[in-house]
Tab-separated table of C-alpha atoms in Angstrom:
chain	number	residue	atom	x	y	z
A	66	MET	CA	7.563	-1.780	-19.059
A	67	VAL	CA	5.686	-1.078	-15.824
A	68	GLU	CA	3.556	-3.835	-14.309
A	69	PHE	CA	1.170	-3.686	-11.353
A	70	ARG	CA	0.552	-7.254	-10.298
A	71	GLU	CA	0.645	-9.921	-7.635
A	72	LEU	CA	3.884	-11.676	-6.755
A	73	THR	CA	4.700	-15.050	-8.270
A	74	MET	CA	7.224	-17.668	-7.197
A	75	GLY	CA	9.536	-16.386	-9.948
A	76	ASP	CA	9.816	-13.000	-8.210
A	77	GLU	CA	11.800	-14.204	-5.203
A	78	LEU	CA	15.149	-12.593	-6.103
A	79	MET	CA	13.685	-9.181	-6.888
A	80	TYR	CA	11.512	-9.388	-3.779
A	81	CYS	CA	14.577	-10.128	-1.622
A	82	ASP	CA	16.359	-7.119	-3.137
A	83	TYR	CA	13.301	-4.948	-2.450
A	84	MET	CA	13.002	-6.163	1.144
A	85	ARG	CA	16.738	-5.749	1.778
A	86	GLU	CA	16.484	-2.048	0.943
A	87	TRP	CA	13.732	-1.499	3.520
A	88	ILE	CA	15.733	-3.374	6.162
A	89	ASP	CA	19.080	-1.723	5.311
A	90	HIS	CA	17.492	1.708	5.816
A	91	ASP	CA	15.849	0.545	9.067
A	92	GLU	CA	12.431	1.622	7.817
A	93	LYS	CA	9.004	0.283	8.682
A	94	ILE	CA	7.980	-1.900	5.741
A	95	VAL	CA	4.878	-0.498	4.057
A	96	PRO	CA	2.483	-2.067	3.415
A	97	THR	CA	3.205	-4.217	6.459
A	98	ILE	CA	1.492	-7.243	4.916
A	99	THR	CA	4.469	-7.506	2.511
A	100	ASN	CA	6.985	-7.935	5.365
A	101	ILE	CA	8.619	-11.352	4.965
A	102	THR	CA	9.053	-11.713	8.745
A	103	LYS	CA	5.294	-12.365	8.996
A	104	TYR	CA	5.750	-15.593	7.014
A	105	SER	CA	7.907	-18.720	7.276
A	106	ASN	CA	9.266	-18.325	3.749
A	107	PHE	CA	8.710	-16.675	0.370
A	108	GLU	CA	6.347	-19.415	-0.814
A	109	GLU	CA	4.062	-18.801	2.166
A	110	LEU	CA	4.163	-15.033	1.506
A	111	VAL	CA	3.095	-15.518	-2.128
A	112	HIS	CA	0.361	-17.967	-1.114
A	113	GLU	CA	-1.005	-15.782	1.706
A	114	LEU	CA	-1.012	-12.608	-0.405
A	115	ALA	CA	-2.812	-14.461	-3.199
A	116	ASP	CA	-5.404	-15.597	-0.648
A	117	ASN	CA	-6.692	-11.995	-0.484
A	118	LYS	CA	-7.109	-12.091	3.281
A	119	SER	CA	-5.215	-9.777	5.579
A	120	HIS	CA	-4.001	-11.230	8.850
A	121	ASP	CA	-4.359	-7.896	10.622
A	122	GLU	CA	-7.463	-6.280	9.181
A	123	SER	CA	-9.479	-9.418	8.338
A	124	VAL	CA	-11.052	-7.824	5.285
A	125	ASP	CA	-10.828	-8.939	1.671
A	126	ASN	CA	-7.814	-7.312	0.075
A	127	THR	CA	-5.380	-7.561	-2.794
A	128	THR	CA	-1.661	-6.820	-2.661
A	129	LEU	CA	-0.083	-5.654	-5.906
A	130	PHE	CA	3.523	-4.746	-6.671
A	131	LEU	CA	4.693	-2.004	-9.023
A	132	ILE	CA	7.473	-3.570	-11.084
A	133	GLU	CA	9.641	-1.869	-13.692
A	134	ASP	CA	12.595	-3.421	-15.520
A	135	ASP	CA	12.605	-6.504	-13.271
A	136	GLU	CA	12.745	-4.402	-10.106
A	137	ILE	CA	10.045	-3.955	-7.476
A	138	ILE	CA	9.474	-0.218	-7.062
A	139	GLY	CA	6.753	-0.427	-4.430
A	140	ALA	CA	3.632	-2.222	-3.287
A	141	ALA	CA	0.033	-1.474	-2.410
A	142	ASN	CA	-2.360	-3.355	-0.175
A	143	ILE	CA	-5.839	-2.593	-1.513
A	144	ARG	CA	-8.718	-3.281	0.871
A	145	HIS	CA	-11.989	-4.118	-0.841
A	146	ASN	CA	-14.024	-2.842	2.123
A	147	LEU	CA	-13.304	-1.248	5.487
A	148	ASN	CA	-13.810	-2.271	9.088
A	149	GLU	CA	-13.914	0.258	11.950
A	150	GLN	CA	-10.136	0.207	12.477
A	151	LEU	CA	-9.396	0.796	8.783
A	152	LYS	CA	-11.810	3.738	8.789
A	153	LYS	CA	-9.526	5.394	11.357
A	154	ILE	CA	-6.146	4.415	9.934
A	155	GLY	CA	-5.240	2.495	6.821
A	156	GLY	CA	-8.225	3.165	4.607
A	157	HIS	CA	-8.649	1.419	1.268
A	158	VAL	CA	-5.008	1.672	0.170
A	159	GLY	CA	-1.752	1.264	2.058
A	160	TYR	CA	1.251	1.765	-0.188
A	161	GLY	CA	4.999	2.137	0.043
A	162	ILE	CA	7.793	3.005	-2.360
A	163	ARG	CA	11.340	1.776	-1.821
A	164	LYS	CA	13.677	4.551	-0.724
A	165	LYS	CA	15.788	4.889	-3.879
A	166	HIS	CA	12.676	5.479	-6.007
A	167	ARG	CA	10.937	8.085	-3.856
A	168	GLY	CA	10.389	11.531	-5.332
A	169	LYS	CA	10.182	10.171	-8.888
A	170	GLY	CA	6.400	10.057	-9.296
A	171	PHE	CA	5.980	6.386	-8.413
A	172	GLY	CA	3.768	7.207	-5.421
A	173	ASN	CA	1.317	8.926	-7.773
A	174	LYS	CA	1.483	5.985	-10.150
A	175	ILE	CA	0.894	3.312	-7.499
A	176	LEU	CA	-2.020	5.191	-5.901
A	177	LYS	CA	-3.613	5.862	-9.318
A	178	LYS	CA	-3.330	2.184	-10.257
A	179	SER	CA	-4.767	1.213	-6.850
A	180	LEU	CA	-7.736	3.540	-7.361
A	181	ASP	CA	-8.273	2.055	-10.839
A	182	TYR	CA	-8.336	-1.407	-9.235
A	183	LEU	CA	-10.885	-0.261	-6.643
A	184	SER	CA	-13.037	1.156	-9.444
A	185	ARG	CA	-12.979	-2.206	-11.248
A	186	ILE	CA	-14.283	-3.986	-8.139
A	187	GLY	CA	-17.071	-1.455	-7.625
A	188	VAL	CA	-15.679	0.910	-4.982
A	189	ARG	CA	-16.749	4.475	-5.840
A	190	GLU	CA	-15.269	6.374	-2.909
A	191	ALA	CA	-11.895	5.557	-1.369
A	192	LEU	CA	-10.466	6.490	1.991
A	193	VAL	CA	-6.679	6.974	2.058
A	194	THR	CA	-4.755	7.905	5.204
A	195	CYS	CA	-1.269	8.919	6.287
A	196	THR	CA	0.386	10.249	9.410
A	197	GLU	CA	0.418	14.032	9.735
A	198	ASP	CA	4.202	14.218	9.249
A	199	ASN	CA	4.173	12.374	5.895
A	200	GLU	CA	4.049	15.356	3.545
A	201	ALA	CA	5.074	13.247	0.532
A	202	SER	CA	1.993	11.039	0.972
A	203	VAL	CA	-0.217	14.082	1.520
A	204	ALA	CA	0.986	15.444	-1.848
A	205	VAL	CA	0.411	12.086	-3.586
A	206	ILE	CA	-3.082	11.727	-2.127
A	207	LYS	CA	-4.065	15.293	-3.064
A	208	HIS	CA	-2.610	14.820	-6.567
A	209	ASN	CA	-4.979	11.855	-6.958
A	210	GLY	CA	-8.043	13.856	-5.930
A	211	GLY	CA	-7.913	13.451	-2.160
A	212	GLU	CA	-10.109	15.832	-0.178
A	213	GLU	CA	-9.143	16.026	3.473
A	214	ILE	CA	-11.779	15.023	6.001
A	215	GLU	CA	-11.525	14.890	9.797
A	216	SER	CA	-8.306	13.456	11.186
A	217	SER	CA	-8.035	10.636	13.684
A	218	THR	CA	-5.748	10.392	16.720
A	219	LEU	CA	-4.253	7.077	17.769
A	220	GLU	CA	-3.788	5.989	21.381
A	221	ASP	CA	-0.102	6.995	21.258
A	222	GLY	CA	-1.047	10.525	20.153
A	223	THR	CA	-0.142	10.060	16.477
A	224	VAL	CA	-2.416	12.150	14.269
A	225	VAL	CA	-3.651	10.398	11.134
A	226	ARG	CA	-4.783	12.592	8.249
A	227	ARG	CA	-7.717	11.117	6.339
A	228	PHE	CA	-8.665	11.821	2.723
A	229	GLN	CA	-11.700	10.884	0.642
A	230	ILE	CA	-11.211	10.268	-3.089
A	231	GLU	CA	-14.134	10.034	-5.511
A	232	ILE	CA	-13.421	7.285	-8.030
A	233	ALA	CA	-14.756	7.659	-11.558
């Protein structure tokens, strides 16, 4: 059974396994709000994520984890509204899939479920972004109805592709 939900205190072991995979592959943890190093311990992580406030973006948000067979597959940080920074990079949904489950359709599933969540809270048009070299995310975003709009360039020269998705 696939669940898309917030973390609970009972999820600590599967969360540690999930986090270990990101660290073992020396990858940037996405969404960054799920990175345990931002918190003193797992309890604080669960509490802060449940608070629906992002430390970095300072907008209301919800972080949900895609869980199948007692394993975290990935996570999405869903922003309820956007500030100027999130309009350039980040958008309404930041999501990541653990390495061993990439290429199996979970990216499509997590973005679809995130868009469904946005629809339930009244968002009718979502902005989703990715760096220009992330072809897997481009495919996921387009599969979910993403129409490319103008890109944005960060101070370090990184080009961010931006997509608008109409939500039914």
